[in-house]
Tab-separated table of C-alpha atoms in Angstrom:
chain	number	residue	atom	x	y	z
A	228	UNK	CA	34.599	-34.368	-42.249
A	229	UNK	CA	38.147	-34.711	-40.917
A	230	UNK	CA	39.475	-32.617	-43.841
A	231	UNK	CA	38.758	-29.474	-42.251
A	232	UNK	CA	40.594	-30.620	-38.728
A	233	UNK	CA	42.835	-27.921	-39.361
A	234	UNK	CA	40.091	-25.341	-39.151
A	235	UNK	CA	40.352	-25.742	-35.384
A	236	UNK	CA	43.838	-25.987	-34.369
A	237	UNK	CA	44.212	-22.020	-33.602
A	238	UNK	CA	41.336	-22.004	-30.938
A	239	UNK	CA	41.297	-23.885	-27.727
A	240	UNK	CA	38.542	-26.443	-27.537
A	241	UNK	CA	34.900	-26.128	-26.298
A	242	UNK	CA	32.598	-28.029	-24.523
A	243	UNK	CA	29.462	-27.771	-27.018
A	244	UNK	CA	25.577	-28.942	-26.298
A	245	UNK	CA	24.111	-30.753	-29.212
A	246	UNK	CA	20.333	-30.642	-28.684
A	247	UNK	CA	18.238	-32.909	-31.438
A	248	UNK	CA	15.551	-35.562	-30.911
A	249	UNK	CA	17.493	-37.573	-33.814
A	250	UNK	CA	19.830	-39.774	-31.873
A	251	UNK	CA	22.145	-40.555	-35.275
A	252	UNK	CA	22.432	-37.029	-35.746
A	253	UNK	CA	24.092	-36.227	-32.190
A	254	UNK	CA	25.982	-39.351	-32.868
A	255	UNK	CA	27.560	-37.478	-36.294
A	256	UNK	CA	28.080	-34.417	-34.746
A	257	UNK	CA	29.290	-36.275	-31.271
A	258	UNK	CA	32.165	-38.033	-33.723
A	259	UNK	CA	33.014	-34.988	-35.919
A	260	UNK	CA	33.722	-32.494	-32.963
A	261	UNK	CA	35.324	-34.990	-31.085
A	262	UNK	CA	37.892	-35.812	-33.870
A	263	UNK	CA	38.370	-31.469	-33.426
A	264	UNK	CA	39.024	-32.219	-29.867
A	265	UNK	CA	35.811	-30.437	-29.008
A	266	UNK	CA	33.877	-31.768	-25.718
A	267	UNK	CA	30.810	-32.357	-26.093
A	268	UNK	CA	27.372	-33.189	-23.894
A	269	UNK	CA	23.472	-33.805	-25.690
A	270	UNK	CA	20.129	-33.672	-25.115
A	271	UNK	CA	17.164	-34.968	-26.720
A	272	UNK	CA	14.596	-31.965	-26.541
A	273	UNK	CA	14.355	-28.080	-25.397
A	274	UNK	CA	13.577	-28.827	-22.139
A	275	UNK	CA	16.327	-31.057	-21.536
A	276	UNK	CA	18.217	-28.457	-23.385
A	277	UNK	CA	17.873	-25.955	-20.806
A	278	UNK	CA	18.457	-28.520	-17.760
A	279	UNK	CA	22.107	-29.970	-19.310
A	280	UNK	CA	22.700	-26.349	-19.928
A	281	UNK	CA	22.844	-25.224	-16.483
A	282	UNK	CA	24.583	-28.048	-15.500
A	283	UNK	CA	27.123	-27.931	-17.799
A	284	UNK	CA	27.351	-24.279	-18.725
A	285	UNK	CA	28.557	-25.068	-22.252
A	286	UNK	CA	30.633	-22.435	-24.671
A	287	UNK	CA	28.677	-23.371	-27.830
A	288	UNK	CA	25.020	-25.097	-28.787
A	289	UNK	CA	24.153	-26.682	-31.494
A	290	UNK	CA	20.132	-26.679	-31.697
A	291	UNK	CA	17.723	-28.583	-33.641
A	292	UNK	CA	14.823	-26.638	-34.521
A	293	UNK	CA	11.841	-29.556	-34.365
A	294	UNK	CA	11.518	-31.269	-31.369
A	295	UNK	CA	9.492	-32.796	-28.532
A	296	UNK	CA	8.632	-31.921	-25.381
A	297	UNK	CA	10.363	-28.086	-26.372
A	298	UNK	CA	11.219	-26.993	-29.470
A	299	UNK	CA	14.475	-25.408	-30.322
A	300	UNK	CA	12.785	-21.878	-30.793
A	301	UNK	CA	11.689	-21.386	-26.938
A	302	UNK	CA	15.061	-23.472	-25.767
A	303	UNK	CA	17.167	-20.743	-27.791
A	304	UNK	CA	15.193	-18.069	-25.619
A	305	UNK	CA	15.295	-19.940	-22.448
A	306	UNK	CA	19.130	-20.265	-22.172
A	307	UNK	CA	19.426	-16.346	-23.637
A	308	UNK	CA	18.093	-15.914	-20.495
A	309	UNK	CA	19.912	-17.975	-18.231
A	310	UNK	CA	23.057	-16.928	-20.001
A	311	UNK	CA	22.598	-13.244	-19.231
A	312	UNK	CA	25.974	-11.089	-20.376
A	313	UNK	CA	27.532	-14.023	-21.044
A	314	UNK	CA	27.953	-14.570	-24.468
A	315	UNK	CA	27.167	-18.335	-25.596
A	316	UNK	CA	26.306	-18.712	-29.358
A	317	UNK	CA	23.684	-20.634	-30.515
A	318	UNK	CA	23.467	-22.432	-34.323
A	319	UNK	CA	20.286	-24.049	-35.260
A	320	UNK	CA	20.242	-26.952	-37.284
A	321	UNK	CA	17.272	-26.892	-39.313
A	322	UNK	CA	15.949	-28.959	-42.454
A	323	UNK	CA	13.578	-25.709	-42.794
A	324	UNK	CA	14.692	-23.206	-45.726
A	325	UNK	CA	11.721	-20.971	-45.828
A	326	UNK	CA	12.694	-16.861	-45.013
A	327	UNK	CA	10.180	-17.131	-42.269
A	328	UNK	CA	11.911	-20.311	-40.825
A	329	UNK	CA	15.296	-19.107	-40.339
A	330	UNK	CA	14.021	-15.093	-39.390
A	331	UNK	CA	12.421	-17.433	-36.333
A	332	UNK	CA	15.725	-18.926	-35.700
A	333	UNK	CA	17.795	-15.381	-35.025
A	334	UNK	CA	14.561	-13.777	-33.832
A	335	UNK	CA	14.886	-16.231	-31.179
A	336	UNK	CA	18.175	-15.508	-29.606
A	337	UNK	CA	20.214	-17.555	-32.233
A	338	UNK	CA	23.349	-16.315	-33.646
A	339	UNK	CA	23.890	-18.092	-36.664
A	340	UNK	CA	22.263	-21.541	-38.365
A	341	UNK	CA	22.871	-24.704	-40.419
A	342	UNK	CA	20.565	-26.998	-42.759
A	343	UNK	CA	20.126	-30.472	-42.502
A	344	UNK	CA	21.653	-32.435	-44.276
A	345	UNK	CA	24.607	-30.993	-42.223
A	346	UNK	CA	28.053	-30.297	-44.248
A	347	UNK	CA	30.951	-30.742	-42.373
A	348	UNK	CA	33.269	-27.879	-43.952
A	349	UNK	CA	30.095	-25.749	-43.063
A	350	UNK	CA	29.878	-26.976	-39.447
A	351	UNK	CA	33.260	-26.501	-39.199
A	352	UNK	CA	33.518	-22.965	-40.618
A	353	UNK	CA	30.754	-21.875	-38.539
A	354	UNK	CA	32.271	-23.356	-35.182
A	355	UNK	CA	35.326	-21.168	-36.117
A	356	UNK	CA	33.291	-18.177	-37.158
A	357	UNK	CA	31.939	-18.463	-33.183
A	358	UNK	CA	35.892	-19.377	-31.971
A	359	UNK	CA	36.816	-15.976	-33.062
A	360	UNK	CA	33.857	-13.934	-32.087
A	361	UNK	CA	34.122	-15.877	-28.110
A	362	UNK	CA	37.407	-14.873	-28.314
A	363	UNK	CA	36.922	-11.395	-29.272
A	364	UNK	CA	34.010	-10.999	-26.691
A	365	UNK	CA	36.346	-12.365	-23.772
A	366	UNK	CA	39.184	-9.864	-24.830
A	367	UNK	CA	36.541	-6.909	-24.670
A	368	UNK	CA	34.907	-8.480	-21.479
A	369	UNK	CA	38.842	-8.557	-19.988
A	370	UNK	CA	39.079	-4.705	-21.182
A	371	UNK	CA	35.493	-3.851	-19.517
A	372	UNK	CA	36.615	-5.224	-16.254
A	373	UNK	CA	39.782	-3.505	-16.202
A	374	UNK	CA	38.142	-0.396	-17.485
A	375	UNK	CA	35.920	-0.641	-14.279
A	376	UNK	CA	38.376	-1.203	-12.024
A	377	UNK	CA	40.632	1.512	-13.110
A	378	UNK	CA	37.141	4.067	-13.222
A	379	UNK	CA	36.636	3.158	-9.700
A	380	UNK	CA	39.855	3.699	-8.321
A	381	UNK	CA	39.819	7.096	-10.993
A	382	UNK	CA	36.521	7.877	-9.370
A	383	UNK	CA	37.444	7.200	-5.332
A	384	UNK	CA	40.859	9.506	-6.298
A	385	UNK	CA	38.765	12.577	-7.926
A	386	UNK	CA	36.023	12.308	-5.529
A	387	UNK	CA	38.348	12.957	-2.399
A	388	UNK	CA	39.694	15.802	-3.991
A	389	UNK	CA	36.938	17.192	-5.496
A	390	UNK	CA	34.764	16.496	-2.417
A	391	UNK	CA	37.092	18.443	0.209
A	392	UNK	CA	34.879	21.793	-0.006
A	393	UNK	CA	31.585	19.551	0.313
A	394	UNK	CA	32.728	19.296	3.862
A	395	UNK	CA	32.123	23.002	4.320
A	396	UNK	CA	27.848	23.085	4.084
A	397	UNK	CA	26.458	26.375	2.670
A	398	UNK	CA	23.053	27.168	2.890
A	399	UNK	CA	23.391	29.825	0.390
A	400	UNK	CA	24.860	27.396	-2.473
A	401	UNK	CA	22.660	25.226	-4.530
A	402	UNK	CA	24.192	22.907	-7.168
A	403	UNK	CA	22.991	20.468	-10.119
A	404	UNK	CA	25.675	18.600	-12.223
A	405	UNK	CA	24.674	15.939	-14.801
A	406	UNK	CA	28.120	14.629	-16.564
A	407	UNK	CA	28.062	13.369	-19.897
A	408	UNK	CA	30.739	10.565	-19.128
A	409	UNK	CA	32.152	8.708	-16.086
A	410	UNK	CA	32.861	12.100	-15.008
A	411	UNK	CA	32.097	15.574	-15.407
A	412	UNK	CA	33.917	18.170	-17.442
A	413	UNK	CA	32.759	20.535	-15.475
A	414	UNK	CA	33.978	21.314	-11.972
A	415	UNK	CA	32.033	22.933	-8.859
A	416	UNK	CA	34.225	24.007	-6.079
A	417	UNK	CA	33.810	26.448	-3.123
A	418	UNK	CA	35.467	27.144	0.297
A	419	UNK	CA	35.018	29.932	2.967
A	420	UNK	CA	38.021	31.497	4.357
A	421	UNK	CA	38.515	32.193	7.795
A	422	UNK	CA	37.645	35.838	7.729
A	423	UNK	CA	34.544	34.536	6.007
A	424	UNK	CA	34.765	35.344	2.286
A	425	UNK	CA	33.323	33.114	-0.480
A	426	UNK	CA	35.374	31.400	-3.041
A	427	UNK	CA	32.999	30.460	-5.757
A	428	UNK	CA	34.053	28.833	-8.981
A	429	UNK	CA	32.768	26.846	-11.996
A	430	UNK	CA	35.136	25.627	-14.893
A	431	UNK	CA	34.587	23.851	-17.982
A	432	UNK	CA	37.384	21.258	-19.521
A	433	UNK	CA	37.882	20.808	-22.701
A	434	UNK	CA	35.826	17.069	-23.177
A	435	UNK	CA	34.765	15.040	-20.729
A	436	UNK	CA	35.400	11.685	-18.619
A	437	UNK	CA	39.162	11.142	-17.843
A	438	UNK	CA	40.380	13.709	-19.861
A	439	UNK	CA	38.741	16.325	-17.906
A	440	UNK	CA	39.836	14.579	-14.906
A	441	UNK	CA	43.532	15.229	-15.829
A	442	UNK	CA	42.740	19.166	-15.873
A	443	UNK	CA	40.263	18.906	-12.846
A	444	UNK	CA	42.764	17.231	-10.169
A	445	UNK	CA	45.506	20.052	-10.119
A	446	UNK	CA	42.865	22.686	-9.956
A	447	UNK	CA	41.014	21.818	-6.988
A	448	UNK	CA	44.052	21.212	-5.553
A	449	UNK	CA	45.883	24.759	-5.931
A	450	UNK	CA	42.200	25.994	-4.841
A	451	UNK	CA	41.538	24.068	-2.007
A	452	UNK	CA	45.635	25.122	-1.430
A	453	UNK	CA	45.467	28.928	-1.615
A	454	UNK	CA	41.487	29.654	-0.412
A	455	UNK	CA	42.055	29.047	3.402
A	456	UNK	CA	44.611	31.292	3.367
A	457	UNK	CA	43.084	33.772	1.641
A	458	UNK	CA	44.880	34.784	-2.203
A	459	UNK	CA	43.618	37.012	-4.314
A	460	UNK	CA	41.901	35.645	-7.152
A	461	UNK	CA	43.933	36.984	-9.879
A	462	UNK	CA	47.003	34.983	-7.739
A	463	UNK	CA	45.111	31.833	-7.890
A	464	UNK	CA	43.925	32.293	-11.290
A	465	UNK	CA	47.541	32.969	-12.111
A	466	UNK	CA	48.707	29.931	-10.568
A	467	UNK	CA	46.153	27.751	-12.147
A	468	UNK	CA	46.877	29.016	-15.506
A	469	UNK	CA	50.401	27.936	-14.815
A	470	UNK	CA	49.693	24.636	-13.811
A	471	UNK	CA	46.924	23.816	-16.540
A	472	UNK	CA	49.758	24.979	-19.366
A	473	UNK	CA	51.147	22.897	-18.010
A	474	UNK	CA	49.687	19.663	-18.015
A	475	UNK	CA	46.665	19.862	-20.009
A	476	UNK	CA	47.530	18.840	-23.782
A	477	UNK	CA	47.882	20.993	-26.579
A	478	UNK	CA	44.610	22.131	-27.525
A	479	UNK	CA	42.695	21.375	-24.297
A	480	UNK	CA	41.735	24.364	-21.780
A	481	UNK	CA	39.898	25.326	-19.176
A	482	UNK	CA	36.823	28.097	-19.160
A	483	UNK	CA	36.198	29.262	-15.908
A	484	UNK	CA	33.883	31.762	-13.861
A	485	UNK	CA	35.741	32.675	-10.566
A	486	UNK	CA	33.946	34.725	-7.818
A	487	UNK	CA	34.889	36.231	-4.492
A	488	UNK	CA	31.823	37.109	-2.458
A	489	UNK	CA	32.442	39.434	0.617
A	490	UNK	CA	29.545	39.272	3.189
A	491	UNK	CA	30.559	42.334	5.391
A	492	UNK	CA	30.149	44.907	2.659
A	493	UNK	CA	28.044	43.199	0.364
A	494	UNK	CA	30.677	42.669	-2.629
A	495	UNK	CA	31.163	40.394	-5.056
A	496	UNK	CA	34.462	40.036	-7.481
A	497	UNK	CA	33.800	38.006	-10.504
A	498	UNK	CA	35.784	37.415	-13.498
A	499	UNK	CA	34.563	35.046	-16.521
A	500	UNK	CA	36.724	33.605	-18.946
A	501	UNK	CA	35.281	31.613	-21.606
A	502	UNK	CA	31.728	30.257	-20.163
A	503	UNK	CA	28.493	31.715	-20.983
A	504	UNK	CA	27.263	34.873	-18.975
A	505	UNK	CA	27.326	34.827	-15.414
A	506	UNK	CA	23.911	36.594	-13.873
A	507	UNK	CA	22.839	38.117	-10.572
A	508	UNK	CA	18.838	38.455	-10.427
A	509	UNK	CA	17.239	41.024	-8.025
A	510	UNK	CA	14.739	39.304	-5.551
A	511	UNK	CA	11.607	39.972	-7.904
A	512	UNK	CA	13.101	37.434	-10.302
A	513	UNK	CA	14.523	40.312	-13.364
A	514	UNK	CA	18.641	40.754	-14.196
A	515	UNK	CA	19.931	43.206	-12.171
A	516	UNK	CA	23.964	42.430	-13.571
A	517	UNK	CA	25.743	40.136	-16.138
A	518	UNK	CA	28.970	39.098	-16.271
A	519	UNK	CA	30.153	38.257	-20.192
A	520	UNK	CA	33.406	36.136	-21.210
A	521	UNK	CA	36.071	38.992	-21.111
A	522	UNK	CA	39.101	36.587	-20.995
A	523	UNK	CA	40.207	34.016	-22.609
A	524	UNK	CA	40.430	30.492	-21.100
A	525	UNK	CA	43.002	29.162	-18.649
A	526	UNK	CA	45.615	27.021	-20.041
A	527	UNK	CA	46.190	28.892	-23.280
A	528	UNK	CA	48.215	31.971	-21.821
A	529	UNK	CA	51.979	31.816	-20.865
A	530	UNK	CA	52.727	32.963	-17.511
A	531	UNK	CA	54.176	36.006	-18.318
A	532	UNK	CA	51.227	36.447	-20.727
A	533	UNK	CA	48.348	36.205	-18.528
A	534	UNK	CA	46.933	39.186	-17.019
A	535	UNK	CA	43.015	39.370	-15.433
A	536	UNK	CA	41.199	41.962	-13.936
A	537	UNK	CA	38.267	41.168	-11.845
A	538	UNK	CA	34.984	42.886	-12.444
A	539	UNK	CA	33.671	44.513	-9.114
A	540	UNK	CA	29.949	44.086	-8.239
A	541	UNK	CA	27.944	45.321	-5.020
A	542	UNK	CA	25.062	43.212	-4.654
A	543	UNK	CA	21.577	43.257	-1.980
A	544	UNK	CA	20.286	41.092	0.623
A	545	UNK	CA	18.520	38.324	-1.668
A	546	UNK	CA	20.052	38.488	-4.943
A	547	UNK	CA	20.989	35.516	-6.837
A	548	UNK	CA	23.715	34.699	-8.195
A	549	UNK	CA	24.098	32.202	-11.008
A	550	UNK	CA	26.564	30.387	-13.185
A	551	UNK	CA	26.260	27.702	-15.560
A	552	UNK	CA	28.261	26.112	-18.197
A	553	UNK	CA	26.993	25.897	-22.048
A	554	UNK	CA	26.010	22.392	-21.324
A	555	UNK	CA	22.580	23.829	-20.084
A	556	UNK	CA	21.436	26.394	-23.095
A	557	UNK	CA	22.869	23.719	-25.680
A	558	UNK	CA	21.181	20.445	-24.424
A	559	UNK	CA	19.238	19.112	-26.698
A	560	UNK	CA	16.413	17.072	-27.121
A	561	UNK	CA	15.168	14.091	-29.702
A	562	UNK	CA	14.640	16.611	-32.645
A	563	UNK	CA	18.063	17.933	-31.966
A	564	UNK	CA	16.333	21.660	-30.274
A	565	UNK	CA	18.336	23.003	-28.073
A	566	UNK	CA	17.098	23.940	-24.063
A	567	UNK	CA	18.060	27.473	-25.513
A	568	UNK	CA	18.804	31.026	-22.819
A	569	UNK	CA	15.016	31.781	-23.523
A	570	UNK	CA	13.760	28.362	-21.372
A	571	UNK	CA	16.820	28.416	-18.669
A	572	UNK	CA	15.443	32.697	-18.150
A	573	UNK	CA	11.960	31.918	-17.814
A	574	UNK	CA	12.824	29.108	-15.151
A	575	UNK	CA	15.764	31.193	-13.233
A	576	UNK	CA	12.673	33.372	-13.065
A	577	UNK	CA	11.012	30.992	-10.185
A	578	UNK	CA	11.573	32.840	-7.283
A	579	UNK	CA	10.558	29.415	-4.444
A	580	UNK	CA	13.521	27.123	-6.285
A	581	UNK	CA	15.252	28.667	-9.487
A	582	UNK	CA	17.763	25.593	-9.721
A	583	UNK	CA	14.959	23.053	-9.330
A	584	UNK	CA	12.942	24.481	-11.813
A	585	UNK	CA	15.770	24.312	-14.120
A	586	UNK	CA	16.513	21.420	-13.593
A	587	UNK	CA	12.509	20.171	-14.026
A	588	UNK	CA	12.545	22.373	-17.417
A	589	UNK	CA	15.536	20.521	-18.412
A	590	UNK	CA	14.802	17.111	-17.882
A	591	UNK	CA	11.574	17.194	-19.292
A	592	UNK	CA	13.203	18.700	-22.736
A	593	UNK	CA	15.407	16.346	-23.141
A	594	UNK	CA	13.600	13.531	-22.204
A	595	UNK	CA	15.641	9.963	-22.504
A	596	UNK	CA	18.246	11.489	-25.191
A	597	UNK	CA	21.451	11.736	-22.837
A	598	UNK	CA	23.490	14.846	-22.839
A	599	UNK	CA	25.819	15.462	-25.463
A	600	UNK	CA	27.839	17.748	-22.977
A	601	UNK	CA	27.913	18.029	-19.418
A	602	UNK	CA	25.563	20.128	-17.302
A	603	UNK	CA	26.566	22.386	-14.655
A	604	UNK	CA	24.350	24.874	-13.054
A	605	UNK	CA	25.319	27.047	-9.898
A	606	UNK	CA	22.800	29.046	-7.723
A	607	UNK	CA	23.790	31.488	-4.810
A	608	UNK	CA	21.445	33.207	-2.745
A	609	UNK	CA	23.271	36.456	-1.095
């Protein structure tokens, strides 16, 4: 067996667990992976198998299949158990060749196996085979963990920006926002001014997850900038444009339904550019106004280029206003249907809790398929 020595010389050492009731065979395999610098610790049966293994926490097992006490089979699932995301490879060593025999062995948590008589090239190529795959699986366990970390501190950043207007409770505002990633593409912000007008806006990024975030950051922040003291729309709009040109890449954007709602007089300025129709519904549950995509999306547009009007819209005492992005209408379920403007209607139509019965229709249409997109869904009672 020492002819293949050099199979091993790229990978550190592991401690392995040889597990067979044959005490000459954990004496062969004892010598041959100790000549490969391997550690290595033994047991006798399954049972024993599953005690040495949580006292020794091994990298790699080597598993007989036909024991005492245990066999191999219900060890192999034990340990799977125990080892929960860690990844610790098991190779049976089996004198069984049937298709039924060795289906048993990966059936039962094992990840690769050998028959008796055992072949040292074989042992050794398969010890390597597992080198490399431990190896990969602690480079992408590394890259998980970092990934985390840097999502956390991603999320903790976007969330205090983001979350500044959630300080400012209105009763009038419902909201329902199911991202597709670790964050949403779409963005819900609001703020009352001091003379106690309503900024109201919902925007769509191009993507979703950090990508989005890199759009979604500057916006809320020239919002949450230029709301308290009362801009214009078109000069915030203007100003956002500016910014998301830029820093969003080439090819990203930003759709976007911006409203100003005036309480004294009972009007509402709304443009939308790029999301699907904005509605107001009377207090009997029928469209009363809608508000198409008559611009195109922020971010595109130079700043000399970019020129809005706002669409002027006197509502009544109980009229709803609502805004969602195409994340609703093209959700789809298990077939591949989508939710579709005909369902979202007929549950906007709910006059007790329009958003919740949205929400209820939605959920139960797409079942467990996640969202392909993210799902944004605005309600504002006047």
């Amino acid at each position: 067996m020492s002819e293949i020595s050099h199979l091993f010389s790229s990978y550190p050492p592991l401690k392995i667990l040889v597990v067979d009731d044959d005490r000459s065979n954990r004496l062969m395999l004892k010598v041959f992976l100790g000549r490969n610098a391997h550690a290595v610790v033994e047991a006798e049966n399954g049972q024993q198998a599953i005690e040495v293994f949580e006292q020794e926490k091994p990298d790699l097992i080597l598993m007989d299949v036909t024991m005492p006490v245990m066999n191999g089979y219900d060890a192999a699932v034990a340990i799977k158990l125990l080892s929960g995301k860690q990844f610790v490879p098991i190779i049976f060593l089996t004198g069984l060749t049937d298709d039924e025999s060795l289906a048993h062995c990966v059936e039962s948590g094992g990840d690769d196996f050998l028959s008796k008589p055992f072949n040292g090239i074989l042992i050794g190529a398969k010890i390597l085979a597992m080198q490399r795959i431990l190896k990969m699986h602690h480079e992408l366990e590394t890259y998980r963990k970092r990934t985390e970390e840097e999502v956390e501190l991603t999320q903790h950043v976007f969330n205090s920006v983001i979350g500044r207007g959630a300080r400012k409770e209105l009763a009038e505002l419902s909201k329902w926002v199911l991202p597709a990633g670790h964050f949403s593409g779409d963005l819900m912000l609001y703020d009352q001014s001091p003379s106690g007008k309503i900024y109201l806006m919902l925007a769509d990024f191009t993507g979703h997850g950090f990508s989005a975030a890199i759009g979604a950051l500057p916006t809320a922040d020239i919002f949450f900038a230029l709301t308290p003291r009362e801009f214009s729309p078109i000069e915030i709009l203007t100003e956002m444009n500016r910014k998301l040109r830029d820093v969003l890449p080439r090819g990203h954007f930003c759709a976007i339904t911006f409203a100003l709602i005036d309480p004294a007089i009972q009007q509402i300025d709304i443009l939308n550019a790029g999301l699907p129709t904005a509605l107001i519904f009377d207090e009997m549950g029928m469209v009363k106004a809608r508000f198409s995509s008559d611009h195109i999306a922020l971010g595109f547009l130079k700043a000399g280029d970019f020129k809005v009007e706002m669409t002027r819209h006197h509502y009544s005492a109980n009229d709803l206003l609502v805004l969602y992005s195409d994340g609703v209408t093209e959700a789809q379920n298990e077939s591949g249907e989508m939710f579709g403007e005909v369902r979202l209607m007929e549950a906007l139509a709910i006059r007790e809790d329009p958003l919740g019965a949205v929400k209820m229709s939605l959920n139960l249409f797409i079942g467990t398929h996640p969202p392909d997109d993210d799902i944004s869904l605005i309600t504002f009672r006047f």
